[in-house]
Protein backbone atom coordinates (compact mmCIF):
# COMPACT_ATOMS: atom_id res chain seq x y z
CA UNK A 1 0.00 0.00 0.00
CA UNK A 2 1.13 3.48 -0.74
CA UNK A 3 -0.40 6.88 -1.26
CA UNK A 4 1.62 8.68 -3.86
CA UNK A 5 -1.17 10.93 -5.11
CA UNK A 6 -4.27 11.35 -2.97
CA UNK A 7 -7.32 13.55 -3.54
CA UNK A 8 -9.05 14.73 -0.37
CA UNK A 9 -12.63 16.01 -0.39
CA UNK A 10 -13.13 18.20 2.71
CA UNK A 11 -15.84 20.55 1.45
CA UNK A 12 -19.48 19.62 0.82
CA UNK A 13 -20.89 23.09 0.23
CA UNK A 14 -21.43 23.55 -3.49
CA UNK A 15 -23.27 26.70 -4.60
CA UNK A 16 -26.36 25.85 -6.61
CA UNK A 17 -26.31 22.15 -5.73
CA UNK A 18 -29.33 21.00 -3.67
CA UNK A 19 -28.76 18.45 -0.91
CA UNK A 20 -30.53 15.80 -3.01
CA UNK A 21 -27.67 16.06 -5.51
CA UNK A 22 -24.88 16.57 -2.97
CA UNK A 23 -23.54 13.03 -3.08
CA UNK A 24 -23.66 13.03 -6.87
CA UNK A 25 -21.23 15.97 -6.80
CA UNK A 26 -18.95 14.14 -4.37
CA UNK A 27 -19.08 10.96 -6.44
CA UNK A 28 -18.24 12.87 -9.61
CA UNK A 29 -15.03 14.14 -8.00
CA UNK A 30 -14.05 10.65 -6.85
CA UNK A 31 -14.70 9.16 -10.28
CA UNK A 32 -12.76 11.94 -11.98
CA UNK A 33 -9.87 11.45 -9.53
CA UNK A 34 -9.79 7.73 -10.27
CA UNK A 35 -9.87 8.25 -14.03
CA UNK A 36 -7.18 10.94 -13.84
CA UNK A 37 -4.64 8.80 -11.99
CA UNK A 38 -5.05 9.60 -8.30
CA UNK A 39 -4.49 6.43 -6.28
CA UNK A 40 -6.55 7.37 -3.21
CA UNK A 41 -9.62 9.43 -2.44
CA UNK A 42 -10.03 10.63 1.13
CA UNK A 43 -12.69 12.39 3.18
CA UNK A 44 -12.43 14.04 6.58
CA UNK A 45 -13.87 12.31 9.62
CA UNK A 46 -15.76 15.26 11.03
CA UNK A 47 -19.35 16.11 11.81
CA UNK A 48 -19.02 19.90 11.53
CA UNK A 49 -17.14 21.89 8.91
CA UNK A 50 -13.71 23.01 10.06
CA UNK A 51 -12.42 26.54 10.64
CA UNK A 52 -10.43 27.72 7.65
CA UNK A 53 -12.77 25.93 5.26
CA UNK A 54 -16.17 27.13 6.41
CA UNK A 55 -18.49 27.46 9.38
CA UNK A 56 -19.69 24.65 11.68
CA UNK A 57 -23.24 24.74 10.31
CA UNK A 58 -22.16 24.01 6.74
CA UNK A 59 -22.60 20.58 5.15
CA UNK A 60 -20.53 17.68 6.45
CA UNK A 61 -21.16 14.07 5.48
CA UNK A 62 -20.38 11.21 7.84
CA UNK A 63 -17.14 9.66 6.65
CA UNK A 64 -17.72 5.92 6.51
CA UNK A 65 -21.19 6.08 5.03
CA UNK A 66 -19.71 8.31 2.32
CA UNK A 67 -16.75 6.00 1.67
CA UNK A 68 -19.05 2.98 1.45
CA UNK A 69 -21.14 4.79 -1.14
CA UNK A 70 -18.00 5.84 -3.06
CA UNK A 71 -16.94 2.20 -3.15
CA UNK A 72 -20.01 1.47 -5.28
CA UNK A 73 -19.20 4.12 -7.91
CA UNK A 74 -15.42 3.49 -8.20
CA UNK A 75 -13.42 0.36 -8.90
CA UNK A 76 -9.68 0.85 -8.36
CA UNK A 77 -8.99 3.88 -6.19
CA UNK A 78 -8.17 3.38 -2.50
CA UNK A 79 -10.64 4.78 0.04
CA UNK A 80 -9.68 6.37 3.36
CA UNK A 81 -10.33 9.04 5.91
CA UNK A 82 -7.77 11.74 6.57
CA UNK A 83 -8.10 10.89 9.34
CA UNK A 84 -10.55 9.07 11.61
CA UNK A 85 -10.85 10.74 14.99
CA UNK A 86 -10.15 7.93 17.43
CA UNK A 87 -12.34 9.55 20.10
CA UNK A 88 -15.49 9.12 17.98
CA UNK A 89 -15.65 5.31 17.90
CA UNK A 90 -14.97 2.24 19.96
CA UNK A 91 -11.77 0.72 18.48
CA UNK A 92 -13.17 -2.77 17.89
CA UNK A 93 -16.17 -1.22 16.14
CA UNK A 94 -13.84 0.93 14.03
CA UNK A 95 -11.86 -2.16 13.00
CA UNK A 96 -15.11 -3.83 11.98
CA UNK A 97 -16.23 -0.74 10.06
CA UNK A 98 -13.00 -0.44 8.07
CA UNK A 99 -12.95 -4.17 7.38
CA UNK A 100 -16.50 -3.98 6.06
CA UNK A 101 -15.45 -1.09 3.81
CA UNK A 102 -12.62 -3.29 2.56
CA UNK A 103 -15.05 -6.10 1.71
CA UNK A 104 -17.49 -3.74 0.01
CA UNK A 105 -14.70 -2.12 -2.02
CA UNK A 106 -13.00 -5.46 -2.84
CA UNK A 107 -9.80 -4.63 -0.97
CA UNK A 108 -9.41 -0.87 -1.31
CA UNK A 109 -9.78 0.40 2.27
CA UNK A 110 -7.08 2.21 4.22
CA UNK A 111 -7.52 3.02 7.91
CA UNK A 112 -6.48 6.62 8.45
CA UNK A 113 -6.48 7.45 12.14
CA UNK A 114 -5.42 10.18 14.57
CA UNK A 115 -6.00 11.24 18.15
CA UNK A 116 -8.84 13.71 17.49
CA UNK A 117 -8.69 17.45 18.08
CA UNK A 118 -11.90 19.39 17.20
CA UNK A 119 -13.24 20.22 20.65
CA UNK A 120 -16.49 21.83 19.47
CA UNK A 121 -17.66 18.57 17.92
CA UNK A 122 -16.90 16.63 21.08
CA UNK A 123 -18.72 19.09 23.31
CA UNK A 124 -21.83 19.39 21.17
CA UNK A 125 -22.17 15.77 20.07
CA UNK A 126 -21.36 14.34 23.49
CA UNK A 127 -17.99 12.70 22.84
CA UNK A 128 -15.46 12.81 25.67
CA UNK A 129 -12.65 15.17 24.70
CA UNK A 130 -10.23 14.89 27.62
CA UNK A 131 -6.73 16.27 27.74
CA UNK A 132 -4.10 16.14 25.02
CA UNK A 133 -2.27 13.37 26.89
CA UNK A 134 -5.44 11.36 27.44
CA UNK A 135 -6.32 11.44 23.75
CA UNK A 136 -2.95 9.91 22.90
CA UNK A 137 -3.29 7.32 25.64
CA UNK A 138 -6.58 6.34 24.04
CA UNK A 139 -5.06 6.25 20.56
CA UNK A 140 -2.27 3.92 21.67
CA UNK A 141 -4.74 1.57 23.35
CA UNK A 142 -7.03 1.69 20.32
CA UNK A 143 -4.21 0.75 17.94
CA UNK A 144 -3.27 -2.14 20.21
CA UNK A 145 -6.76 -3.51 19.54
CA UNK A 146 -7.25 -2.41 15.94
CA UNK A 147 -3.93 -3.52 14.44
CA UNK A 148 -4.36 -7.24 15.18
CA UNK A 149 -8.06 -7.16 14.27
CA UNK A 150 -7.23 -5.83 10.80
CA UNK A 151 -5.05 -8.94 10.37
CA UNK A 152 -7.80 -11.30 11.54
CA UNK A 153 -6.03 -11.90 14.83
CA UNK A 154 -7.69 -11.97 18.23
CA UNK A 155 -6.95 -8.92 20.38
CA UNK A 156 -7.04 -9.08 24.14
CA UNK A 157 -6.72 -5.79 25.98
CA UNK A 158 -7.77 -4.62 29.43
CA UNK A 159 -6.75 -0.98 29.53
CA UNK A 160 -7.56 2.32 31.15
CA UNK A 161 -9.77 3.38 28.25
CA UNK A 162 -10.75 0.28 26.28
CA UNK A 163 -11.45 -3.40 26.77
CA UNK A 164 -11.31 -6.10 24.11
CA UNK A 165 -11.82 -9.80 24.78
CA UNK A 166 -10.76 -11.59 21.61
CA UNK A 167 -13.20 -9.87 19.22
CA UNK A 168 -13.60 -11.71 15.92
CA UNK A 169 -13.50 -9.71 12.69
CA UNK A 170 -15.05 -11.56 9.75
CA UNK A 171 -15.47 -11.50 6.80
CA UNK A 172 -12.20 -10.20 5.38
CA UNK A 173 -10.81 -10.15 1.83
CA UNK A 174 -7.13 -9.39 2.52
CA UNK A 175 -4.57 -10.67 5.01
CA UNK A 176 -4.34 -7.15 6.45
CA UNK A 177 -5.63 -3.63 5.93
CA UNK A 178 -3.04 -0.83 5.89
CA UNK A 179 -2.93 1.77 8.66
CA UNK A 180 -2.11 5.43 8.06
CA UNK A 181 -1.54 7.84 10.90
CA UNK A 182 -2.10 11.54 10.37
CA UNK A 183 -0.56 14.37 12.36
CA UNK A 184 2.71 16.09 13.18
CA UNK A 185 3.58 15.26 16.78
CA UNK A 186 7.23 14.25 17.02
CA UNK A 187 7.02 12.68 20.47
CA UNK A 188 3.67 10.88 20.38
CA UNK A 189 2.27 10.58 16.85
CA UNK A 190 5.57 9.69 15.21
CA UNK A 191 6.37 7.06 17.82
CA UNK A 192 2.96 5.44 17.31
CA UNK A 193 3.45 5.57 13.54
CA UNK A 194 6.79 3.80 13.84
CA UNK A 195 5.12 1.03 15.87
CA UNK A 196 1.83 0.56 14.10
CA UNK A 197 1.58 2.34 10.74
CA UNK A 198 2.23 1.50 7.13
CA UNK A 199 1.98 5.15 6.13
CA UNK A 200 2.38 8.55 7.80
CA UNK A 201 0.56 11.61 6.50
CA UNK A 202 2.36 14.64 7.90
CA UNK A 203 0.23 17.72 8.54
CA UNK A 204 2.33 20.79 9.27
CA UNK A 205 3.61 24.07 7.86
CA UNK A 206 5.70 23.40 4.78
CA UNK A 207 8.78 25.04 6.31
CA UNK A 208 8.79 22.35 9.02
CA UNK A 209 8.69 19.38 6.67
CA UNK A 210 12.42 18.64 6.46
CA UNK A 211 12.73 18.40 10.22
CA UNK A 212 9.57 16.31 10.53
CA UNK A 213 10.85 13.78 8.02
CA UNK A 214 14.16 13.55 9.85
CA UNK A 215 12.51 13.02 13.24
CA UNK A 216 10.13 10.39 11.84
CA UNK A 217 13.13 8.46 10.57
CA UNK A 218 14.72 8.69 14.02
CA UNK A 219 11.57 7.29 15.64
CA UNK A 220 11.73 4.28 13.32
CA UNK A 221 15.42 3.71 14.00
CA UNK A 222 14.82 3.91 17.77
CA UNK A 223 12.77 0.70 17.61
CA UNK A 224 14.85 -1.00 14.93
CA UNK A 225 12.50 -0.33 12.03
CA UNK A 226 13.83 0.51 8.61
CA UNK A 227 12.51 4.05 7.90
CA UNK A 228 12.11 3.10 4.25
CA UNK A 229 9.24 0.81 5.27
CA UNK A 230 7.14 3.75 6.51
CA UNK A 231 5.91 5.71 3.51
CA UNK A 232 5.06 9.39 3.92
CA UNK A 233 2.75 11.92 2.35
CA UNK A 234 1.89 15.57 2.93
CA UNK A 235 -1.53 17.22 3.03
CA UNK A 236 -1.73 20.23 0.72
CA UNK A 237 -4.41 22.90 0.65
CA UNK A 238 -4.58 23.49 -3.08
CA UNK A 239 -5.67 26.96 -4.13
CA UNK A 240 -5.49 26.32 -7.85
CA UNK A 241 -7.01 28.62 -10.41
CA UNK A 242 -7.40 28.33 -14.15
CA UNK A 243 -6.80 32.02 -14.80
CA UNK A 244 -4.75 34.83 -13.31
CA UNK A 245 -7.90 36.45 -11.95
CA UNK A 246 -9.09 33.27 -10.28
CA UNK A 247 -5.67 32.70 -8.72
CA UNK A 248 -5.81 36.24 -7.33
CA UNK A 249 -9.27 35.66 -5.86
CA UNK A 250 -8.26 32.34 -4.33
CA UNK A 251 -5.19 33.91 -2.77
CA UNK A 252 -7.33 36.50 -1.04
CA UNK A 253 -9.47 33.74 0.49
CA UNK A 254 -6.65 31.84 2.22
CA UNK A 255 -7.01 32.13 6.01
CA UNK A 256 -3.98 33.66 7.69
CA UNK A 257 -3.31 30.54 9.76
CA UNK A 258 -3.30 28.32 6.64
CA UNK A 259 -0.91 30.32 4.50
CA UNK A 260 2.05 28.09 5.33
CA UNK A 261 0.12 25.02 4.23
CA UNK A 262 -1.63 26.41 1.15
CA UNK A 263 -0.18 26.40 -2.36
CA UNK A 264 -1.44 29.03 -4.76
CA UNK A 265 -1.24 29.27 -8.54
CA UNK A 266 -2.13 27.37 -11.67
CA UNK A 267 -1.85 23.59 -11.58
CA UNK A 268 1.58 23.74 -13.21
CA UNK A 269 2.83 26.44 -10.85
CA UNK A 270 1.66 24.53 -7.80
CA UNK A 271 3.30 21.35 -9.08
CA UNK A 272 6.62 23.19 -9.33
CA UNK A 273 6.25 24.48 -5.77
CA UNK A 274 5.41 21.03 -4.43
CA UNK A 275 8.31 19.42 -6.24
CA UNK A 276 10.72 21.82 -4.60
CA UNK A 277 9.25 22.21 -1.13
CA UNK A 278 7.55 18.88 -0.44
CA UNK A 279 9.15 16.16 -2.54
CA UNK A 280 12.45 17.99 -2.07
CA UNK A 281 12.03 17.71 1.70
CA UNK A 282 11.97 13.92 1.49
CA UNK A 283 8.22 13.28 1.34
CA UNK A 284 7.12 10.34 -0.82
CA UNK A 285 3.65 11.45 -1.88
CA UNK A 286 1.12 14.26 -1.94
CA UNK A 287 -2.50 14.42 -0.87
CA UNK A 288 -4.19 17.54 -2.14
CA UNK A 289 -7.58 19.11 -1.61
CA UNK A 290 -9.22 21.77 -3.72
CA UNK A 291 -11.48 23.27 -1.10
CA UNK A 292 -12.86 26.11 -3.18
CA UNK A 293 -13.36 24.62 -6.63
CA UNK A 294 -12.66 20.87 -6.70
CA UNK A 295 -16.26 20.20 -7.71
CA UNK A 296 -15.72 22.01 -11.01
CA UNK A 297 -15.59 19.40 -13.75
CA UNK A 298 -12.13 18.99 -15.22
CA UNK A 299 -10.09 20.66 -12.49
CA UNK A 300 -9.24 17.42 -10.67
CA UNK A 301 -7.97 16.01 -13.97
CA UNK A 302 -5.84 19.07 -14.67
CA UNK A 303 -4.30 18.86 -11.20
CA UNK A 304 -3.56 15.15 -11.61
CA UNK A 305 -1.81 15.73 -14.92
CA UNK A 306 0.39 18.39 -13.35
CA UNK A 307 1.24 16.38 -10.23
CA UNK A 308 1.76 12.87 -11.60
CA UNK A 309 5.26 13.61 -12.97
CA UNK A 310 6.53 14.74 -9.56
CA UNK A 311 5.27 11.71 -7.59
CA UNK A 312 6.35 8.91 -9.91
CA UNK A 313 7.24 5.70 -8.09
CSV table of C-alpha atoms in Angstrom, one decimal:
chain,number,residue,atom,x,y,z
A,1,UNK,CA,0.0,0.0,0.0
A,2,UNK,CA,1.1,3.5,-0.7
A,3,UNK,CA,-0.4,6.9,-1.3
A,4,UNK,CA,1.6,8.7,-3.9
A,5,UNK,CA,-1.2,10.9,-5.1
A,6,UNK,CA,-4.3,11.4,-3.0
A,7,UNK,CA,-7.3,13.5,-3.5
A,8,UNK,CA,-9.0,14.7,-0.4
A,9,UNK,CA,-12.6,16.0,-0.4
A,10,UNK,CA,-13.1,18.2,2.7
A,11,UNK,CA,-15.8,20.5,1.4
A,12,UNK,CA,-19.5,19.6,0.8
A,13,UNK,CA,-20.9,23.1,0.2
A,14,UNK,CA,-21.4,23.6,-3.5
A,15,UNK,CA,-23.3,26.7,-4.6
A,16,UNK,CA,-26.4,25.8,-6.6
A,17,UNK,CA,-26.3,22.2,-5.7
A,18,UNK,CA,-29.3,21.0,-3.7
A,19,UNK,CA,-28.8,18.5,-0.9
A,20,UNK,CA,-30.5,15.8,-3.0
A,21,UNK,CA,-27.7,16.1,-5.5
A,22,UNK,CA,-24.9,16.6,-3.0
A,23,UNK,CA,-23.5,13.0,-3.1
A,24,UNK,CA,-23.7,13.0,-6.9
A,25,UNK,CA,-21.2,16.0,-6.8
A,26,UNK,CA,-18.9,14.1,-4.4
A,27,UNK,CA,-19.1,11.0,-6.4
A,28,UNK,CA,-18.2,12.9,-9.6
A,29,UNK,CA,-15.0,14.1,-8.0
A,30,UNK,CA,-14.1,10.7,-6.8
A,31,UNK,CA,-14.7,9.2,-10.3
A,32,UNK,CA,-12.8,11.9,-12.0
A,33,UNK,CA,-9.9,11.4,-9.5
A,34,UNK,CA,-9.8,7.7,-10.3
A,35,UNK,CA,-9.9,8.2,-14.0
A,36,UNK,CA,-7.2,10.9,-13.8
A,37,UNK,CA,-4.6,8.8,-12.0
A,38,UNK,CA,-5.1,9.6,-8.3
A,39,UNK,CA,-4.5,6.4,-6.3
A,40,UNK,CA,-6.5,7.4,-3.2
A,41,UNK,CA,-9.6,9.4,-2.4
A,42,UNK,CA,-10.0,10.6,1.1
A,43,UNK,CA,-12.7,12.4,3.2
A,44,UNK,CA,-12.4,14.0,6.6
A,45,UNK,CA,-13.9,12.3,9.6
A,46,UNK,CA,-15.8,15.3,11.0
A,47,UNK,CA,-19.4,16.1,11.8
A,48,UNK,CA,-19.0,19.9,11.5
A,49,UNK,CA,-17.1,21.9,8.9
A,50,UNK,CA,-13.7,23.0,10.1
A,51,UNK,CA,-12.4,26.5,10.6
A,52,UNK,CA,-10.4,27.7,7.7
A,53,UNK,CA,-12.8,25.9,5.3
A,54,UNK,CA,-16.2,27.1,6.4
A,55,UNK,CA,-18.5,27.5,9.4
A,56,UNK,CA,-19.7,24.7,11.7
A,57,UNK,CA,-23.2,24.7,10.3
A,58,UNK,CA,-22.2,24.0,6.7
A,59,UNK,CA,-22.6,20.6,5.1
A,60,UNK,CA,-20.5,17.7,6.5
A,61,UNK,CA,-21.2,14.1,5.5
A,62,UNK,CA,-20.4,11.2,7.8
A,63,UNK,CA,-17.1,9.7,6.6
A,64,UNK,CA,-17.7,5.9,6.5
A,65,UNK,CA,-21.2,6.1,5.0
A,66,UNK,CA,-19.7,8.3,2.3
A,67,UNK,CA,-16.8,6.0,1.7
A,68,UNK,CA,-19.0,3.0,1.4
A,69,UNK,CA,-21.1,4.8,-1.1
A,70,UNK,CA,-18.0,5.8,-3.1
A,71,UNK,CA,-16.9,2.2,-3.2
A,72,UNK,CA,-20.0,1.5,-5.3
A,73,UNK,CA,-19.2,4.1,-7.9
A,74,UNK,CA,-15.4,3.5,-8.2
A,75,UNK,CA,-13.4,0.4,-8.9
A,76,UNK,CA,-9.7,0.9,-8.4
A,77,UNK,CA,-9.0,3.9,-6.2
A,78,UNK,CA,-8.2,3.4,-2.5
A,79,UNK,CA,-10.6,4.8,0.0
A,80,UNK,CA,-9.7,6.4,3.4
A,81,UNK,CA,-10.3,9.0,5.9
A,82,UNK,CA,-7.8,11.7,6.6
A,83,UNK,CA,-8.1,10.9,9.3
A,84,UNK,CA,-10.6,9.1,11.6
A,85,UNK,CA,-10.9,10.7,15.0
A,86,UNK,CA,-10.1,7.9,17.4
A,87,UNK,CA,-12.3,9.6,20.1
A,88,UNK,CA,-15.5,9.1,18.0
A,89,UNK,CA,-15.6,5.3,17.9
A,90,UNK,CA,-15.0,2.2,20.0
A,91,UNK,CA,-11.8,0.7,18.5
A,92,UNK,CA,-13.2,-2.8,17.9
A,93,UNK,CA,-16.2,-1.2,16.1
A,94,UNK,CA,-13.8,0.9,14.0
A,95,UNK,CA,-11.9,-2.2,13.0
A,96,UNK,CA,-15.1,-3.8,12.0
A,97,UNK,CA,-16.2,-0.7,10.1
A,98,UNK,CA,-13.0,-0.4,8.1
A,99,UNK,CA,-12.9,-4.2,7.4
A,100,UNK,CA,-16.5,-4.0,6.1
A,101,UNK,CA,-15.4,-1.1,3.8
A,102,UNK,CA,-12.6,-3.3,2.6
A,103,UNK,CA,-15.0,-6.1,1.7
A,104,UNK,CA,-17.5,-3.7,0.0
A,105,UNK,CA,-14.7,-2.1,-2.0
A,106,UNK,CA,-13.0,-5.5,-2.8
A,107,UNK,CA,-9.8,-4.6,-1.0
A,108,UNK,CA,-9.4,-0.9,-1.3
A,109,UNK,CA,-9.8,0.4,2.3
A,110,UNK,CA,-7.1,2.2,4.2
A,111,UNK,CA,-7.5,3.0,7.9
A,112,UNK,CA,-6.5,6.6,8.4
A,113,UNK,CA,-6.5,7.4,12.1
A,114,UNK,CA,-5.4,10.2,14.6
A,115,UNK,CA,-6.0,11.2,18.1
A,116,UNK,CA,-8.8,13.7,17.5
A,117,UNK,CA,-8.7,17.5,18.1
A,118,UNK,CA,-11.9,19.4,17.2
A,119,UNK,CA,-13.2,20.2,20.7
A,120,UNK,CA,-16.5,21.8,19.5
A,121,UNK,CA,-17.7,18.6,17.9
A,122,UNK,CA,-16.9,16.6,21.1
A,123,UNK,CA,-18.7,19.1,23.3
A,124,UNK,CA,-21.8,19.4,21.2
A,125,UNK,CA,-22.2,15.8,20.1
A,126,UNK,CA,-21.4,14.3,23.5
A,127,UNK,CA,-18.0,12.7,22.8
A,128,UNK,CA,-15.5,12.8,25.7
A,129,UNK,CA,-12.6,15.2,24.7
A,130,UNK,CA,-10.2,14.9,27.6
A,131,UNK,CA,-6.7,16.3,27.7
A,132,UNK,CA,-4.1,16.1,25.0
A,133,UNK,CA,-2.3,13.4,26.9
A,134,UNK,CA,-5.4,11.4,27.4
A,135,UNK,CA,-6.3,11.4,23.8
A,136,UNK,CA,-2.9,9.9,22.9
A,137,UNK,CA,-3.3,7.3,25.6
A,138,UNK,CA,-6.6,6.3,24.0
A,139,UNK,CA,-5.1,6.3,20.6
A,140,UNK,CA,-2.3,3.9,21.7
A,141,UNK,CA,-4.7,1.6,23.4
A,142,UNK,CA,-7.0,1.7,20.3
A,143,UNK,CA,-4.2,0.8,17.9
A,144,UNK,CA,-3.3,-2.1,20.2
A,145,UNK,CA,-6.8,-3.5,19.5
A,146,UNK,CA,-7.3,-2.4,15.9
A,147,UNK,CA,-3.9,-3.5,14.4
A,148,UNK,CA,-4.4,-7.2,15.2
A,149,UNK,CA,-8.1,-7.2,14.3
A,150,UNK,CA,-7.2,-5.8,10.8
A,151,UNK,CA,-5.1,-8.9,10.4
A,152,UNK,CA,-7.8,-11.3,11.5
A,153,UNK,CA,-6.0,-11.9,14.8
A,154,UNK,CA,-7.7,-12.0,18.2
A,155,UNK,CA,-7.0,-8.9,20.4
A,156,UNK,CA,-7.0,-9.1,24.1
A,157,UNK,CA,-6.7,-5.8,26.0
A,158,UNK,CA,-7.8,-4.6,29.4
A,159,UNK,CA,-6.8,-1.0,29.5
A,160,UNK,CA,-7.6,2.3,31.1
A,161,UNK,CA,-9.8,3.4,28.2
A,162,UNK,CA,-10.7,0.3,26.3
A,163,UNK,CA,-11.4,-3.4,26.8
A,164,UNK,CA,-11.3,-6.1,24.1
A,165,UNK,CA,-11.8,-9.8,24.8
A,166,UNK,CA,-10.8,-11.6,21.6
A,167,UNK,CA,-13.2,-9.9,19.2
A,168,UNK,CA,-13.6,-11.7,15.9
A,169,UNK,CA,-13.5,-9.7,12.7
A,170,UNK,CA,-15.0,-11.6,9.7
A,171,UNK,CA,-15.5,-11.5,6.8
A,172,UNK,CA,-12.2,-10.2,5.4
A,173,UNK,CA,-10.8,-10.2,1.8
A,174,UNK,CA,-7.1,-9.4,2.5
A,175,UNK,CA,-4.6,-10.7,5.0
A,176,UNK,CA,-4.3,-7.2,6.5
A,177,UNK,CA,-5.6,-3.6,5.9
A,178,UNK,CA,-3.0,-0.8,5.9
A,179,UNK,CA,-2.9,1.8,8.7
A,180,UNK,CA,-2.1,5.4,8.1
A,181,UNK,CA,-1.5,7.8,10.9
A,182,UNK,CA,-2.1,11.5,10.4
A,183,UNK,CA,-0.6,14.4,12.4
A,184,UNK,CA,2.7,16.1,13.2
A,185,UNK,CA,3.6,15.3,16.8
A,186,UNK,CA,7.2,14.3,17.0
A,187,UNK,CA,7.0,12.7,20.5
A,188,UNK,CA,3.7,10.9,20.4
A,189,UNK,CA,2.3,10.6,16.8
A,190,UNK,CA,5.6,9.7,15.2
A,191,UNK,CA,6.4,7.1,17.8
A,192,UNK,CA,3.0,5.4,17.3
A,193,UNK,CA,3.5,5.6,13.5
A,194,UNK,CA,6.8,3.8,13.8
A,195,UNK,CA,5.1,1.0,15.9
A,196,UNK,CA,1.8,0.6,14.1
A,197,UNK,CA,1.6,2.3,10.7
A,198,UNK,CA,2.2,1.5,7.1
A,199,UNK,CA,2.0,5.2,6.1
A,200,UNK,CA,2.4,8.5,7.8
A,201,UNK,CA,0.6,11.6,6.5
A,202,UNK,CA,2.4,14.6,7.9
A,203,UNK,CA,0.2,17.7,8.5
A,204,UNK,CA,2.3,20.8,9.3
A,205,UNK,CA,3.6,24.1,7.9
A,206,UNK,CA,5.7,23.4,4.8
A,207,UNK,CA,8.8,25.0,6.3
A,208,UNK,CA,8.8,22.3,9.0
A,209,UNK,CA,8.7,19.4,6.7
A,210,UNK,CA,12.4,18.6,6.5
A,211,UNK,CA,12.7,18.4,10.2
A,212,UNK,CA,9.6,16.3,10.5
A,213,UNK,CA,10.9,13.8,8.0
A,214,UNK,CA,14.2,13.6,9.9
A,215,UNK,CA,12.5,13.0,13.2
A,216,UNK,CA,10.1,10.4,11.8
A,217,UNK,CA,13.1,8.5,10.6
A,218,UNK,CA,14.7,8.7,14.0
A,219,UNK,CA,11.6,7.3,15.6
A,220,UNK,CA,11.7,4.3,13.3
A,221,UNK,CA,15.4,3.7,14.0
A,222,UNK,CA,14.8,3.9,17.8
A,223,UNK,CA,12.8,0.7,17.6
A,224,UNK,CA,14.9,-1.0,14.9
A,225,UNK,CA,12.5,-0.3,12.0
A,226,UNK,CA,13.8,0.5,8.6
A,227,UNK,CA,12.5,4.1,7.9
A,228,UNK,CA,12.1,3.1,4.3
A,229,UNK,CA,9.2,0.8,5.3
A,230,UNK,CA,7.1,3.7,6.5
A,231,UNK,CA,5.9,5.7,3.5
A,232,UNK,CA,5.1,9.4,3.9
A,233,UNK,CA,2.7,11.9,2.3
A,234,UNK,CA,1.9,15.6,2.9
A,235,UNK,CA,-1.5,17.2,3.0
A,236,UNK,CA,-1.7,20.2,0.7
A,237,UNK,CA,-4.4,22.9,0.7
A,238,UNK,CA,-4.6,23.5,-3.1
A,239,UNK,CA,-5.7,27.0,-4.1
A,240,UNK,CA,-5.5,26.3,-7.8
A,241,UNK,CA,-7.0,28.6,-10.4
A,242,UNK,CA,-7.4,28.3,-14.1
A,243,UNK,CA,-6.8,32.0,-14.8
A,244,UNK,CA,-4.7,34.8,-13.3
A,245,UNK,CA,-7.9,36.5,-12.0
A,246,UNK,CA,-9.1,33.3,-10.3
A,247,UNK,CA,-5.7,32.7,-8.7
A,248,UNK,CA,-5.8,36.2,-7.3
A,249,UNK,CA,-9.3,35.7,-5.9
A,250,UNK,CA,-8.3,32.3,-4.3
A,251,UNK,CA,-5.2,33.9,-2.8
A,252,UNK,CA,-7.3,36.5,-1.0
A,253,UNK,CA,-9.5,33.7,0.5
A,254,UNK,CA,-6.7,31.8,2.2
A,255,UNK,CA,-7.0,32.1,6.0
A,256,UNK,CA,-4.0,33.7,7.7
A,257,UNK,CA,-3.3,30.5,9.8
A,258,UNK,CA,-3.3,28.3,6.6
A,259,UNK,CA,-0.9,30.3,4.5
A,260,UNK,CA,2.1,28.1,5.3
A,261,UNK,CA,0.1,25.0,4.2
A,262,UNK,CA,-1.6,26.4,1.2
A,263,UNK,CA,-0.2,26.4,-2.4
A,264,UNK,CA,-1.4,29.0,-4.8
A,265,UNK,CA,-1.2,29.3,-8.5
A,266,UNK,CA,-2.1,27.4,-11.7
A,267,UNK,CA,-1.8,23.6,-11.6
A,268,UNK,CA,1.6,23.7,-13.2
A,269,UNK,CA,2.8,26.4,-10.8
A,270,UNK,CA,1.7,24.5,-7.8
A,271,UNK,CA,3.3,21.4,-9.1
A,272,UNK,CA,6.6,23.2,-9.3
A,273,UNK,CA,6.3,24.5,-5.8
A,274,UNK,CA,5.4,21.0,-4.4
A,275,UNK,CA,8.3,19.4,-6.2
A,276,UNK,CA,10.7,21.8,-4.6
A,277,UNK,CA,9.2,22.2,-1.1
A,278,UNK,CA,7.6,18.9,-0.4
A,279,UNK,CA,9.2,16.2,-2.5
A,280,UNK,CA,12.4,18.0,-2.1
A,281,UNK,CA,12.0,17.7,1.7
A,282,UNK,CA,12.0,13.9,1.5
A,283,UNK,CA,8.2,13.3,1.3
A,284,UNK,CA,7.1,10.3,-0.8
A,285,UNK,CA,3.6,11.4,-1.9
A,286,UNK,CA,1.1,14.3,-1.9
A,287,UNK,CA,-2.5,14.4,-0.9
A,288,UNK,CA,-4.2,17.5,-2.1
A,289,UNK,CA,-7.6,19.1,-1.6
A,290,UNK,CA,-9.2,21.8,-3.7
A,291,UNK,CA,-11.5,23.3,-1.1
A,292,UNK,CA,-12.9,26.1,-3.2
A,293,UNK,CA,-13.4,24.6,-6.6
A,294,UNK,CA,-12.7,20.9,-6.7
A,295,UNK,CA,-16.3,20.2,-7.7
A,296,UNK,CA,-15.7,22.0,-11.0
A,297,UNK,CA,-15.6,19.4,-13.7
A,298,UNK,CA,-12.1,19.0,-15.2
A,299,UNK,CA,-10.1,20.7,-12.5
A,300,UNK,CA,-9.2,17.4,-10.7
A,301,UNK,CA,-8.0,16.0,-14.0
A,302,UNK,CA,-5.8,19.1,-14.7
A,303,UNK,CA,-4.3,18.9,-11.2
A,304,UNK,CA,-3.6,15.1,-11.6
A,305,UNK,CA,-1.8,15.7,-14.9
A,306,UNK,CA,0.4,18.4,-13.3
A,307,UNK,CA,1.2,16.4,-10.2
A,308,UNK,CA,1.8,12.9,-11.6
A,309,UNK,CA,5.3,13.6,-13.0
A,310,UNK,CA,6.5,14.7,-9.6
A,311,UNK,CA,5.3,11.7,-7.6
A,312,UNK,CA,6.3,8.9,-9.9
A,313,UNK,CA,7.2,5.7,-8.1
